[in-house]
Coordinates of C-alpha atoms and ligand atoms in Angstrom, one line a residue:
M341 CA 0.0 0.0 0.0
I342 CA 2.8 2.4 1.0
E343 CA 4.4 1.5 -2.3
L344 CA 1.3 2.4 -4.3
E345 CA 1.0 5.7 -2.4
T346 CA 4.6 6.5 -3.2
Q347 CA 4.0 5.5 -6.9
L348 CA 1.0 7.8 -7.0
Q349 CA 2.9 10.7 -5.5
N350 CA 5.8 10.2 -8.0
E351 CA 3.3 10.0 -10.8
Q352 CA 1.8 13.4 -9.8
Q353 CA 5.3 15.0 -9.6
V354 CA 6.3 13.7 -13.0
A355 CA 3.0 14.7 -14.5
L356 CA 3.1 18.2 -13.2
E357 CA 6.8 18.6 -14.3
N358 CA 5.9 17.4 -17.8
L359 CA 2.9 19.6 -18.0
Q360 CA 5.1 22.7 -17.6
Q361 CA 7.1 21.9 -20.8
L362 CA 4.0 21.7 -23.0
E363 CA 3.1 24.4 -25.4
S364 CA 0.4 23.1 -27.9
P365 CA -3.2 21.9 -27.4
E366 CA -2.2 18.6 -29.1
A367 CA 0.5 18.0 -26.5
L368 CA -2.0 18.8 -23.8
D369 CA -4.4 16.1 -25.2
A370 CA -1.6 13.6 -25.2
W371 CA -0.6 14.5 -21.7
K372 CA -4.3 14.0 -20.6
Q373 CA -4.3 10.7 -22.2
T374 CA -1.2 9.6 -20.4
Y375 CA -2.0 10.8 -16.9
L376 CA -5.8 10.8 -16.8
G377 CA -6.7 8.3 -19.6
K378 CA -8.0 4.8 -19.2
A379 CA -4.6 3.2 -18.9
S380 CA -3.2 5.9 -16.5
L381 CA -2.0 4.9 -13.0
V382 CA -4.8 7.1 -11.5
M383 CA -7.6 5.4 -13.5
T384 CA -6.3 1.9 -13.1
T385 CA -6.0 2.4 -9.3
Y386 CA -9.7 3.3 -9.3
G387 CA -10.4 0.0 -11.2
K388 CA -8.4 -2.0 -8.6
M389 CA -10.2 -0.5 -5.6
G390 CA -12.1 -3.7 -4.9
T391 CA -8.9 -5.6 -4.4
F392 CA -7.7 -3.5 -1.5
S393 CA -8.6 -4.3 2.2
K394 CA -11.2 -2.3 4.1
E395 CA -8.5 -0.3 5.9
E396 CA -6.5 0.4 2.7
R397 CA -9.4 1.5 0.6
P398 CA -10.1 5.0 2.2
I399 CA -6.4 5.8 2.4
I400 CA -5.7 4.9 -1.3
G401 CA -9.1 6.4 -2.3
R402 CA -8.2 9.8 -0.7
A403 CA -4.7 9.8 -2.2
V404 CA -5.9 9.0 -5.7
N405 CA -8.8 11.5 -5.5
A406 CA -6.4 14.2 -4.4
I407 CA -4.0 13.4 -7.3
K408 CA -6.8 13.3 -9.9
L409 CA -8.1 16.7 -8.7
A410 CA -4.6 18.2 -8.7
L411 CA -3.8 17.0 -12.2
E412 CA -7.2 18.2 -13.6
A413 CA -6.8 21.6 -12.0
A414 CA -3.2 22.0 -13.3
L415 CA -4.4 20.9 -16.8
S416 CA -7.2 23.5 -17.0
E417 CA -4.9 26.2 -15.8
K418 CA -2.3 25.2 -18.5
E419 CA -5.0 25.1 -21.2
V420 CA -5.8 28.7 -20.6
L421 CA -2.2 29.7 -20.9
V422 CA -1.6 27.6 -24.0
K423 CA -4.7 29.1 -25.7
R424 CA -3.6 32.6 -24.8
D425 CA -0.1 32.0 -26.2
A426 CA -1.6 30.6 -29.4
L427 CA -3.7 33.6 -29.8
L428 CA -0.8 36.0 -29.2
K429 CA 1.2 34.0 -31.8
T430 CA -1.4 34.3 -34.5
M431 CA -2.0 38.0 -33.7
E432 CA 1.7 38.5 -34.2
S433 CA 2.1 36.4 -37.3
E434 CA -1.2 37.6 -39.0
R435 CA -0.9 41.2 -37.9
L436 CA -3.7 43.3 -39.4
D437 CA -3.2 47.0 -39.7
V438 CA -6.6 48.5 -39.6
T439 CA -5.3 51.9 -40.3
L440 CA -4.1 51.0 -43.9
P441 CA -6.3 52.4 -46.6
G442 CA -8.6 49.8 -48.2
F443 CA -9.0 49.0 -51.9
P444 CA -11.2 51.5 -53.6
V445 CA -14.6 49.9 -54.6
K446 CA -15.3 50.5 -58.3
R447 CA -18.5 52.4 -58.6
G448 CA -20.8 51.7 -61.5
R449 CA -22.6 54.5 -63.2
M450 CA -25.8 55.1 -65.2
H451 CA -25.8 53.9 -68.8
P452 CA -26.0 56.8 -71.2
V453 CA -29.3 55.5 -72.6
N454 CA -30.7 55.6 -69.0
L455 CA -29.3 59.0 -68.5
S456 CA -31.3 60.2 -71.6
L457 CA -34.4 58.3 -70.4
R458 CA -34.2 60.1 -67.0
E459 CA -34.0 63.4 -68.7
I460 CA -36.9 62.5 -70.9
Y461 CA -39.0 61.5 -67.8
R462 CA -38.1 64.8 -66.2
I463 CA -39.1 66.8 -69.2
F464 CA -42.5 65.0 -69.7
G465 CA -43.0 64.8 -65.9
D466 CA -42.9 68.6 -65.9
M467 CA -45.6 68.6 -68.6
G468 CA -47.8 66.3 -66.5
F469 CA -47.1 63.0 -68.2
Q470 CA -47.1 59.7 -66.2
V471 CA -44.9 56.8 -67.0
Y472 CA -46.8 53.7 -68.1
N473 CA -44.9 50.4 -68.6
S474 CA -46.2 47.8 -71.0
P475 CA -45.0 44.3 -72.0
E476 CA -42.0 43.7 -74.3
V477 CA -43.5 40.4 -75.5
E478 CA -46.8 41.2 -77.2
T479 CA -49.6 39.5 -79.0
D480 CA -49.8 40.0 -82.7
D481 CA -53.1 41.8 -82.2
M482 CA -51.6 44.4 -79.8
N483 CA -48.5 44.9 -81.9
F484 CA -50.4 45.1 -85.2
T485 CA -54.1 44.4 -85.6
Y486 CA -55.5 46.8 -83.0
L487 CA -53.1 49.5 -84.4
N488 CA -54.9 49.2 -87.7
I489 CA -52.4 46.8 -89.3
P490 CA -54.5 43.7 -90.1
P491 CA -53.0 40.3 -90.8
Y492 CA -51.4 39.9 -94.2
H493 CA -51.6 43.7 -94.7
P494 CA -48.4 45.0 -96.5
A495 CA -48.1 47.7 -93.8
R496 CA -46.6 44.9 -91.5
D497 CA -43.6 45.0 -93.7
M498 CA -42.7 48.4 -92.1
W499 CA -41.4 46.3 -89.2
D500 CA -39.0 43.4 -89.4
T501 CA -40.7 41.4 -86.7
F502 CA -39.3 38.6 -84.5
Y503 CA -42.1 36.1 -84.4
T504 CA -41.9 33.5 -81.6
E505 CA -42.7 29.8 -81.9
K506 CA -45.9 30.5 -80.0
E507 CA -48.6 31.3 -82.5
G508 CA -49.7 35.0 -82.3
V509 CA -46.9 36.1 -79.9
V510 CA -44.2 38.5 -81.1
L511 CA -41.4 40.6 -79.6
R512 CA -42.8 44.1 -79.8
T513 CA -41.3 46.1 -82.7
H514 CA -42.3 49.4 -81.3
T515 CA -43.8 50.9 -78.1
S516 CA -47.1 51.7 -79.9
P517 CA -49.0 48.6 -78.6
G518 CA -48.7 50.2 -75.2
Q519 CA -51.2 52.8 -76.5
I520 CA -53.9 50.1 -76.4
H521 CA -53.0 48.9 -72.9
A522 CA -52.9 52.4 -71.5
M523 CA -56.2 53.5 -73.1
R524 CA -58.0 50.3 -71.9
E525 CA -56.7 51.0 -68.4
Y526 CA -57.4 54.7 -68.3
F527 CA -60.9 54.7 -70.0
P528 CA -63.0 56.8 -69.6
N529 CA -60.5 59.2 -68.1
P530 CA -58.1 61.4 -70.1
V531 CA -54.7 59.8 -70.9
R532 CA -51.4 61.6 -70.8
V533 CA -48.7 59.0 -70.6
I534 CA -45.1 58.2 -71.7
L535 CA -44.4 54.6 -72.5
P536 CA -40.7 53.7 -72.5
G537 CA -39.0 50.4 -73.2
A538 CA -37.1 48.0 -75.4
C539 CA -38.2 47.1 -78.9
M540 CA -36.8 44.4 -81.1
R541 CA -36.5 44.3 -84.9
Y542 CA -34.7 41.8 -87.1
E543 CA -32.6 44.5 -88.8
Q544 CA -29.2 44.6 -90.2
Q545 CA -27.0 46.3 -87.6
D546 CA -25.2 49.4 -88.6
Q547 CA -24.2 52.8 -87.3
S548 CA -27.8 53.8 -86.6
H549 CA -29.6 50.4 -86.4
E550 CA -29.7 47.9 -83.6
I551 CA -31.6 44.7 -83.2
E552 CA -32.7 45.8 -79.7
F553 CA -33.2 49.5 -79.0
M554 CA -35.3 51.7 -76.8
Q555 CA -38.2 53.9 -77.7
F556 CA -40.6 56.1 -75.8
E557 CA -44.1 56.6 -76.9
L558 CA -46.3 59.5 -76.0
L559 CA -50.0 59.2 -75.8
V560 CA -52.5 62.0 -75.1
V561 CA -56.3 61.3 -75.3
D562 CA -58.9 63.7 -74.2
K563 CA -61.7 65.8 -75.6
G564 CA -60.5 68.6 -77.9
I565 CA -56.9 67.4 -78.5
T566 CA -55.5 68.9 -81.7
F567 CA -52.5 68.8 -84.0
A568 CA -51.4 72.0 -82.4
N569 CA -51.0 70.2 -79.0
L570 CA -48.9 67.6 -80.7
K571 CA -46.7 70.2 -82.4
G572 CA -46.3 72.3 -79.2
T573 CA -45.5 69.3 -77.0
M574 CA -42.9 67.9 -79.4
D575 CA -41.3 71.4 -80.0
D576 CA -41.1 72.0 -76.3
F577 CA -39.5 68.6 -75.7
T578 CA -36.9 69.1 -78.4
K579 CA -35.9 72.5 -77.0
R580 CA -35.7 71.3 -73.5
M581 CA -33.7 68.2 -74.5
F582 CA -31.3 69.7 -77.1
G583 CA -31.3 73.4 -76.3
A584 CA -33.3 76.5 -77.3
G585 CA -31.4 76.6 -80.6
A586 CA -33.1 73.4 -81.8
Y587 CA -36.2 74.0 -83.9
T588 CA -38.6 71.4 -85.3
R589 CA -40.6 70.7 -88.3
L590 CA -43.3 68.1 -89.0
R591 CA -42.9 66.3 -92.3
P592 CA -45.9 64.5 -93.8
S593 CA -45.6 60.7 -93.4
H594 CA -47.6 57.6 -93.0
F595 CA -48.3 55.3 -90.0
P596 CA -51.4 53.1 -90.0
F597 CA -52.2 54.0 -86.4
T598 CA -52.2 57.8 -86.8
E599 CA -54.1 60.1 -89.2
P600 CA -52.7 62.5 -90.2
S601 CA -49.1 61.2 -89.6
A602 CA -45.8 63.0 -89.6
E603 CA -42.1 62.6 -89.0
L604 CA -40.7 64.9 -86.3
D605 CA -37.4 66.5 -87.5
M606 CA -35.1 68.7 -85.5
S607 CA -32.7 71.3 -87.0
C608 CA -29.2 69.8 -87.0
I609 CA -27.6 70.9 -83.7
F610 CA -24.2 70.2 -85.1
C611 CA -24.2 72.6 -88.0
G612 CA -27.1 74.9 -87.0
G613 CA -29.1 73.7 -90.0
Q614 CA -26.3 74.6 -92.6
G615 CA -25.8 70.9 -93.6
C616 CA -23.0 68.6 -92.3
G617 CA -22.0 64.9 -92.2
V618 CA -24.4 64.1 -89.3
C619 CA -27.5 65.5 -91.0
H620 CA -26.2 64.2 -94.5
G621 CA -26.2 67.8 -95.7
T622 CA -29.9 68.3 -95.2
G623 CA -29.8 70.5 -92.1
W624 CA -32.4 68.2 -90.4
I625 CA -32.3 65.2 -88.1
E626 CA -35.2 62.8 -87.8
L627 CA -36.3 62.2 -84.2
G628 CA -39.3 59.9 -84.6
G629 CA -42.9 59.4 -85.9
C630 CA -46.1 61.0 -84.7
G631 CA -49.6 61.9 -85.6
M632 CA -53.2 62.1 -84.4
V633 CA -54.4 58.8 -83.0
H634 CA -56.4 57.0 -85.7
P635 CA -60.2 56.7 -84.9
Y636 CA -60.0 52.9 -85.3
V637 CA -57.2 52.8 -82.6
L638 CA -59.2 55.1 -80.3
Q639 CA -62.1 52.7 -80.6
N640 CA -59.9 49.7 -79.8
G641 CA -58.8 51.5 -76.7
G642 CA -62.4 52.0 -75.7
Y643 CA -62.7 55.7 -76.6
D644 CA -65.5 57.1 -79.0
P645 CA -63.6 58.9 -81.8
E646 CA -66.7 61.2 -82.2
I647 CA -66.1 62.6 -78.7
Y648 CA -62.4 62.0 -78.0
S649 CA -59.2 62.8 -80.0
G650 CA -55.6 62.3 -79.2
F651 CA -52.0 62.4 -80.4
A652 CA -49.2 59.9 -80.2
A653 CA -45.5 60.0 -81.0
G654 CA -42.7 57.4 -80.9
V655 CA -39.1 58.5 -80.6
G656 CA -35.9 56.4 -80.4
I657 CA -34.0 56.8 -77.2
D658 CA -30.8 55.3 -78.5
R659 CA -30.6 57.7 -81.4
T660 CA -31.5 60.6 -79.0
T661 CA -28.6 59.5 -76.9
L662 CA -26.3 59.5 -79.9
L663 CA -27.2 63.1 -80.6
R664 CA -27.1 64.2 -77.0
Y665 CA -23.6 62.9 -76.4
Q666 CA -22.3 63.1 -80.0
I667 CA -21.7 59.4 -80.3
D668 CA -21.2 58.3 -83.9
D669 CA -22.2 54.6 -83.7
I670 CA -25.2 53.1 -82.0
R671 CA -23.4 49.8 -81.5
Y672 CA -21.2 51.3 -78.8
L673 CA -24.3 51.5 -76.6
R674 CA -24.6 47.8 -76.1
N675 CA -21.2 46.2 -76.6
N676 CA -20.5 46.6 -72.9
D677 CA -17.0 48.2 -73.3
I678 CA -16.1 49.7 -70.0
R679 CA -13.8 52.3 -71.7
F680 CA -16.9 53.6 -73.5
L681 CA -19.3 53.4 -70.5
E682 CA -16.8 55.2 -68.2
Q683 CA -17.1 58.4 -70.2
F684 CA -20.6 59.2 -68.9
Ligands
FA5_248 C1 -42.4 53.6 -85.1 O1 -41.9 52.6 -84.5 C2 -43.7 54.1 -84.7 N1 -44.4 53.2 -83.8 C3 -43.6 55.5 -84.1 C4 -44.9 56.2 -84.0 C5 -45.5 56.2 -82.7 C6 -45.5 56.9 -85.0 C7 -46.7 56.9 -82.5 C8 -46.7 57.5 -84.8 C9 -47.3 57.6 -83.6 P1 -40.3 54.0 -86.6 O2 -40.2 52.7 -87.1 O3 -40.0 55.2 -87.5 O4 -41.7 54.3 -86.0 O5 -39.4 54.1 -85.3 C10 -39.4 55.3 -84.5 C11 -38.0 55.6 -84.0 O6 -37.4 54.4 -83.4 C12 -37.0 55.9 -85.1 O7 -37.1 57.3 -85.4 C13 -35.7 55.6 -84.5 O8 -35.3 56.7 -83.6 C14 -36.0 54.4 -83.6 N2 -35.6 53.2 -84.3 C15 -36.3 52.5 -85.2 N3 -35.6 51.4 -85.6 C16 -34.5 51.4 -84.9 C17 -33.3 50.5 -84.9 N4 -33.2 49.4 -85.6 N5 -32.3 50.9 -84.0 C18 -32.4 52.0 -83.3 N6 -33.4 52.8 -83.3 C19 -34.4 52.6 -84.1

């Protein structure tokens, strides 16, 4: 018994001495295994308790309990120290200087077409127009038939249409179908809306033609709307957008959904109307189509053409952007070149 007690005391001394040398959590685990694990002297002594005499048992029991507690206490104290040292080491090796300047975050910016669109909203907002969004994928009826372009009518050839595999569904070729949506929603109230959005045409791409481009449509319907309202509104818009020096003219034209119809031209802002490369020597730049809403279209929107009249216009926003920023090729707008986009 004396021998076991001495053994236990030696064990404690050796264990505590060893513990002082250890520096890593892994070494502490191994130490725990050796001195407090199943095969350790402490734990095997517990296992043999039944073999000791009645007198020996309390003496050995007390001794082994005291050693176990001492080893456990020493271990947890050491664990705290090892953890703290490890933390200090990583703080030292992975030093982070929070006062260093960070990497600048690259900021995006508005696309020039959206910059133009915002300006257009602002101008027409001033005049009391509301923005009305309508679908980019349309039915054949909305894109054509209700706009007075019946099936198989040659007027459909004015637009190079993307037909989808679904019978009667097309990608809208212009924002004009929005006229029908807006009228049906507003009826019987007056309409004064701007309809912006993407249009798609199967066209040969060149300096001024894209397959996908933006238009905005204007639609005003009320009692007593005249051609003078159309002219005044478009002239005001042009001056506000391109400067007071820009003047306009309406050139007779044809659209199936307006009667009479016109093209809106603006005096060339690059040469002051003298004639230059941009206006092909004519002194005029075309902005879009317009006219008085055709009675058939008014009817399709729900309005009685005997009581109501209205005007509509459709202007290309991409081409407006080219003029505004003096960009010479429409294809720059969508080829996503950061060197181009950064300039706005
Ligand atoms: C129309 O699309 C008519 N819906 C406009 C209209 C509305 C007339 C209301 C009367 C009343 P047009 O096909 O001319 O018209 O197109 C109008 C404008 O869209 C053009 O002046 C041009 O600025 C722009 N545009 C047309 N095709 C393209 C294209 N492929 N790429 C870029 N812009 C285009």
